[in-house]
PDB file of C-alpha atoms in Angstrom:
ATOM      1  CA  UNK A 293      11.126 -18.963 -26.702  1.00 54.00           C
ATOM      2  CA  UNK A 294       9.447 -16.606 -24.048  1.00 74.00           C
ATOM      3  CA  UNK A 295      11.061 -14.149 -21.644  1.00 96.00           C
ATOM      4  CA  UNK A 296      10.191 -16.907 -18.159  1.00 98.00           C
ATOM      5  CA  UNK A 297      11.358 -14.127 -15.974  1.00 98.00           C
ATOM      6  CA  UNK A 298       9.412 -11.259 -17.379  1.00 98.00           C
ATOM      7  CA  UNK A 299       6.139 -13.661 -16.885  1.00 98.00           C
ATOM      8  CA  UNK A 300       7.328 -14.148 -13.555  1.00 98.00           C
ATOM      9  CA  UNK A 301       8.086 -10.117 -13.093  1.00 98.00           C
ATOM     10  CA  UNK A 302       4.641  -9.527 -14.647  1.00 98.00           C
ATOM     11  CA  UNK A 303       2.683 -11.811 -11.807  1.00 98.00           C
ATOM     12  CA  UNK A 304       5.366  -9.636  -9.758  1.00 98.00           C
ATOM     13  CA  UNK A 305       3.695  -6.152 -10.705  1.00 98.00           C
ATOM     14  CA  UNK A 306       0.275  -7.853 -10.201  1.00 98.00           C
ATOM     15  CA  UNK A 307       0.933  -9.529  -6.947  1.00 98.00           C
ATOM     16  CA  UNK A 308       1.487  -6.062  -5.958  1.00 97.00           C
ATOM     17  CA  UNK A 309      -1.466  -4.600  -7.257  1.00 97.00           C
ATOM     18  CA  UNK A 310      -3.225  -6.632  -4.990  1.00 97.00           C
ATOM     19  CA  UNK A 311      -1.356  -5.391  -1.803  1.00 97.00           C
ATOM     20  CA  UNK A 312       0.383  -8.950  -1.698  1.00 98.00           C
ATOM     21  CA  UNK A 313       4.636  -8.766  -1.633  1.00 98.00           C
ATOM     22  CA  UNK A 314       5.941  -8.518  -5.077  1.00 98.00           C
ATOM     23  CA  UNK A 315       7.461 -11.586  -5.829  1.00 98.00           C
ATOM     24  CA  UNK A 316       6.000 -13.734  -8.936  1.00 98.00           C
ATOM     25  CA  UNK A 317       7.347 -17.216 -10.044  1.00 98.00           C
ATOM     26  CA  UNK A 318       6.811 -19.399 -13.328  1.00 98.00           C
ATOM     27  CA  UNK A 319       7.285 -23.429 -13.341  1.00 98.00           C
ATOM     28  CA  UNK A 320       8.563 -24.316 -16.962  1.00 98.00           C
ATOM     29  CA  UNK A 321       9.058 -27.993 -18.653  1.00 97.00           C
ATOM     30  CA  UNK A 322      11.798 -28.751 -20.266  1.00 94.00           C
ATOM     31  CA  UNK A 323      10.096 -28.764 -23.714  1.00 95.00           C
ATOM     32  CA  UNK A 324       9.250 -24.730 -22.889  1.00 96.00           C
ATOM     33  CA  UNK A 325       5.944 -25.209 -21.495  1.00 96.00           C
ATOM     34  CA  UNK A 326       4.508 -23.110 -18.829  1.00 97.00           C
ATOM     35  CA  UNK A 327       3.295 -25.365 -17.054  1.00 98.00           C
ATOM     36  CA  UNK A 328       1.966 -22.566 -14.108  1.00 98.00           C
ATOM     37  CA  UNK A 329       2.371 -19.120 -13.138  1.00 98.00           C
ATOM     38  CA  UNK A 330       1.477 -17.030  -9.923  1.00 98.00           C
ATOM     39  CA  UNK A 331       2.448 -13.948  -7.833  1.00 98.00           C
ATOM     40  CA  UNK A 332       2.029 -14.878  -4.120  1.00 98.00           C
ATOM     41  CA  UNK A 333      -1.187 -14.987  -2.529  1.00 98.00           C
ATOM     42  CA  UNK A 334      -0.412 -15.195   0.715  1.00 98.00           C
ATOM     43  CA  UNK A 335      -2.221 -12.033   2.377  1.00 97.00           C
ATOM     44  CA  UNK A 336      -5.358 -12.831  -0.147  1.00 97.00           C
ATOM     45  CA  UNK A 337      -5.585 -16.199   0.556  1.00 98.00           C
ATOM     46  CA  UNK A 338      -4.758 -16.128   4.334  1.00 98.00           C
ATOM     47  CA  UNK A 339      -1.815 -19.019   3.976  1.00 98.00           C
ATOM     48  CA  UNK A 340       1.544 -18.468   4.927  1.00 98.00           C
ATOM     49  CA  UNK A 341       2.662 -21.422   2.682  1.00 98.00           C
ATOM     50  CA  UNK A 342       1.117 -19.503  -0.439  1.00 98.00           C
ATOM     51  CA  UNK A 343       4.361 -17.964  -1.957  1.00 98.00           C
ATOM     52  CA  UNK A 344       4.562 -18.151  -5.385  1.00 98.00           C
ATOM     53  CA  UNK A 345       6.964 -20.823  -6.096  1.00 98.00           C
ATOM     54  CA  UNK A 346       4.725 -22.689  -3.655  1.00 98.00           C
ATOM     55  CA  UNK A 347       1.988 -22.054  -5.839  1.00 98.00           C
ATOM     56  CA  UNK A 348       3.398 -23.002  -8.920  1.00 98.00           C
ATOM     57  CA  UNK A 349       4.866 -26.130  -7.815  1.00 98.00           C
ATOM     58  CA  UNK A 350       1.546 -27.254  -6.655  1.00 98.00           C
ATOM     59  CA  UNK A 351      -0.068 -26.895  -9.976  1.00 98.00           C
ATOM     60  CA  UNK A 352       2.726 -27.856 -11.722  1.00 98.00           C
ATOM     61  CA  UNK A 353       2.451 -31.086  -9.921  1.00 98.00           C
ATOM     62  CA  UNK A 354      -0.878 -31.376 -10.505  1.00 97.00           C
ATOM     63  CA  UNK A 355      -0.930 -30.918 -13.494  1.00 96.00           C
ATOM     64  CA  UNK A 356       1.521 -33.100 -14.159  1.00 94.00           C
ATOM     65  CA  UNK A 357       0.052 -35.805 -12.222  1.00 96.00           C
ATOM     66  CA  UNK A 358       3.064 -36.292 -10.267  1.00 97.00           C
ATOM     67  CA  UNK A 359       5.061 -34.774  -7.637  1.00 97.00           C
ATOM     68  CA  UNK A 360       7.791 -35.098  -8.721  1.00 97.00           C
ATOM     69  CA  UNK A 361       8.947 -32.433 -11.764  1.00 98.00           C
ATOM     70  CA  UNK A 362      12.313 -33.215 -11.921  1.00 96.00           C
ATOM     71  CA  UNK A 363      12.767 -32.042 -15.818  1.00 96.00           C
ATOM     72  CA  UNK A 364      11.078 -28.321 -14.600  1.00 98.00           C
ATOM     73  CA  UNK A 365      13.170 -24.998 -14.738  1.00 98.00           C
ATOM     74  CA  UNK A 366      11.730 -22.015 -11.834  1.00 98.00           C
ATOM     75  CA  UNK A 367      11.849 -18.510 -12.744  1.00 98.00           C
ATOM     76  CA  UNK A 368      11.146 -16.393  -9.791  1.00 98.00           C
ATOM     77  CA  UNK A 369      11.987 -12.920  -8.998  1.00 98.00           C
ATOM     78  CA  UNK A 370      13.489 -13.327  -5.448  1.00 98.00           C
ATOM     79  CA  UNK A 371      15.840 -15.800  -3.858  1.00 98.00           C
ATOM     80  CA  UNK A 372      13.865 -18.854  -2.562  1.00 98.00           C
ATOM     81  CA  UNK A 373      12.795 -18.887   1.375  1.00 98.00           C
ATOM     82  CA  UNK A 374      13.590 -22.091   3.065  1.00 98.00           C
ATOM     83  CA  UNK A 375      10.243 -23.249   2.879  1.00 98.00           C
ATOM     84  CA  UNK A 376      10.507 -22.696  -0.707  1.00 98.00           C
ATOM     85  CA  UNK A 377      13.892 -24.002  -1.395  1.00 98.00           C
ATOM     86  CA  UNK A 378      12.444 -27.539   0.731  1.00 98.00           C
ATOM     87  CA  UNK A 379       9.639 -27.779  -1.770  1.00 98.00           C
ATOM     88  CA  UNK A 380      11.503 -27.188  -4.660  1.00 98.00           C
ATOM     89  CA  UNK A 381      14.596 -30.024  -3.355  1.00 98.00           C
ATOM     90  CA  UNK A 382      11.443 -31.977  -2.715  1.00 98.00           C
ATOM     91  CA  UNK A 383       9.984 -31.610  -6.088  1.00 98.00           C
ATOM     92  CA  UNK A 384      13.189 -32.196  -7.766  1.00 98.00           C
ATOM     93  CA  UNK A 385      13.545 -29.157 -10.011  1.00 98.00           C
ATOM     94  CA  UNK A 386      16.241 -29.267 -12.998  1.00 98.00           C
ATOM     95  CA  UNK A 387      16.816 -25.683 -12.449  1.00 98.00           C
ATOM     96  CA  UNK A 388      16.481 -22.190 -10.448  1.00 98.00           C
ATOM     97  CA  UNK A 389      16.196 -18.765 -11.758  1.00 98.00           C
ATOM     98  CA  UNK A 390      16.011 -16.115  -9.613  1.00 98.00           C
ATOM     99  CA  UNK A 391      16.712 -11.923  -9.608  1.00 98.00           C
ATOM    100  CA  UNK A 392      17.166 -10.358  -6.295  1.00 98.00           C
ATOM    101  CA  UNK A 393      18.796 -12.011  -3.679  1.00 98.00           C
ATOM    102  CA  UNK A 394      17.266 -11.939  -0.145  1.00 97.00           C
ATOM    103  CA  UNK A 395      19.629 -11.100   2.498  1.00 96.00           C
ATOM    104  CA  UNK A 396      17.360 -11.417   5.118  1.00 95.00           C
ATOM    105  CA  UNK A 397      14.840 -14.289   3.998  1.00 97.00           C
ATOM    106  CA  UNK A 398      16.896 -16.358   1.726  1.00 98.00           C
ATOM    107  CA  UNK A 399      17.921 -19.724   1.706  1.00 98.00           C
ATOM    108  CA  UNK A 400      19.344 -20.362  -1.485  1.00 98.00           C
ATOM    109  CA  UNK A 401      22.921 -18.265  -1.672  1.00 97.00           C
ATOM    110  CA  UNK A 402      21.972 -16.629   1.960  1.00 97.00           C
ATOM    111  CA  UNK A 403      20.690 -18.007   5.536  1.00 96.00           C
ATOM    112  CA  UNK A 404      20.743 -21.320   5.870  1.00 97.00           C
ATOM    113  CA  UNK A 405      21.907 -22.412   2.066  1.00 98.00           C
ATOM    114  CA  UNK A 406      19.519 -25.058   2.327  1.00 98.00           C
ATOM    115  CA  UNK A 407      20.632 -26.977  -1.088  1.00 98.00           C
ATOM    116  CA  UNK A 408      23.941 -27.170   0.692  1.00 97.00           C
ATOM    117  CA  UNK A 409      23.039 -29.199   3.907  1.00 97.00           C
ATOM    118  CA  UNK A 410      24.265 -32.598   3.904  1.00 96.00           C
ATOM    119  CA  UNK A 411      20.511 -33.336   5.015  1.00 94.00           C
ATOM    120  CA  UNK A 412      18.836 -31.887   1.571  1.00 96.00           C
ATOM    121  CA  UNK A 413      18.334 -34.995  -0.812  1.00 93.00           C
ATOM    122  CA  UNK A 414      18.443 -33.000  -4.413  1.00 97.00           C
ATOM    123  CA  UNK A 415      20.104 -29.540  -5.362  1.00 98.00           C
ATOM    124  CA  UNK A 416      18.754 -28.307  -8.306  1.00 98.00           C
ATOM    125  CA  UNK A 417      20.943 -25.843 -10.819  1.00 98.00           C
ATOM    126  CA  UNK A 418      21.093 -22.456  -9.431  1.00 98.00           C
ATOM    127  CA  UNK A 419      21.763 -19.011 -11.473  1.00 98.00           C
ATOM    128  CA  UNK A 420      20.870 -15.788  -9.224  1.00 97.00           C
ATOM    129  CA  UNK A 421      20.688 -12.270  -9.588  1.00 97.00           C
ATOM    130  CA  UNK A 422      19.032 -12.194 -13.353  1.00 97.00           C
ATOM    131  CA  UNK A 423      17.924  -8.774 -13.355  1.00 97.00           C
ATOM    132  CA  UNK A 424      18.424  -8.611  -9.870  1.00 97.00           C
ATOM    133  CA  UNK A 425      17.885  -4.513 -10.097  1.00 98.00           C
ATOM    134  CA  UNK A 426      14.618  -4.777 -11.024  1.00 98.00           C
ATOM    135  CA  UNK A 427      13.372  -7.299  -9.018  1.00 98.00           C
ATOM    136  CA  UNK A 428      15.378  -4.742  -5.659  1.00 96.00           C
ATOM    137  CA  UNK A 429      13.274  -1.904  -7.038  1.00 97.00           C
ATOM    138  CA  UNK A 430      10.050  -3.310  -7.625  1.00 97.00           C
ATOM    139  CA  UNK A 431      10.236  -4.724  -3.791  1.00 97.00           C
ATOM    140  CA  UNK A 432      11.595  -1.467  -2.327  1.00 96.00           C
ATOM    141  CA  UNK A 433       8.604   0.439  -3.777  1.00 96.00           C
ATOM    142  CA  UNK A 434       6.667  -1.743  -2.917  1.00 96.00           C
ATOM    143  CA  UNK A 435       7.709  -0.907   0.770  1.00 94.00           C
ATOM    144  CA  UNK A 436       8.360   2.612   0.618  1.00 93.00           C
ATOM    145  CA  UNK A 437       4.570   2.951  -0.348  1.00 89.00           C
ATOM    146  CA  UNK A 438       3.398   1.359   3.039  1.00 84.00           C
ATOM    147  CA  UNK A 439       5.630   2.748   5.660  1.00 78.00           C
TER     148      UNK A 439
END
């Protein structure tokens, strides 16, 4: 079975590439499928919304032909935002996989703990910090490299 997290640290590395913030995500079915894959897009692609779990939910779904994708594992190389974490609750996801956690912008084990509030209808499985090192580095360089 494939490495999910090194596809989702290689969209990562080319996120970056193309000045967008390093952070790459894969959408998986239960059967091992990749169902989608993206680095965000959200400077490119002038959307706010276009993170790349966002992304790959949204073709997941499609291509599932349902929005719902409850049997569906994430890989993704930094904690979930909230708007993330909303649209993954809302998409039902089995599972989460992510590396570094995000003090500042996370909502999964950080900020608002969004699969925690009594208000959030599904929590999916949660595993954090998987390679977490890398994932810190490749975002710090990333940073360094513009200030």
């Amino acid at each position: 079975m494939p490495n999910f997290m090194e596809i989702a640290f290689q969209e990562a590395e080319k996120a970056a590439k193309r000045g967008e913030v390093p952070v790459g995500a894969v959408l998986v079915s239960a059967s091992g499928e990749v169902l989608a894959q993206a680095g965000n897009e959200t400077e490119a692609a002038h959307d706010p919304t276009a993170h790349a779990e966002m992304l790959v939910i949204r073709a997941a779904a499609k291509k599932a032909g349902s929005a719902r994708l409850g049997e569906c594992d994430l890989y993704v190389t930094l904690e979930p935002c909230a708007m993330c974490a909303a649209a993954i609750s809302f998409a039902r996801l089995r599972r989460v996989t992510f590396a570094a956690y995000d003090l500042k912008g996370g909502a999964v084990e950080h900020g608002p703990r969004f699969f925690t509030q009594p208000t959030c209808h599904h929590a999916p499985e949660i595993v954090g910090g998987v390679e977490e090192q890398r994932a810190a580095s490749l975002l710090k360089n990333f940073f360094e490299e513009r200030r």
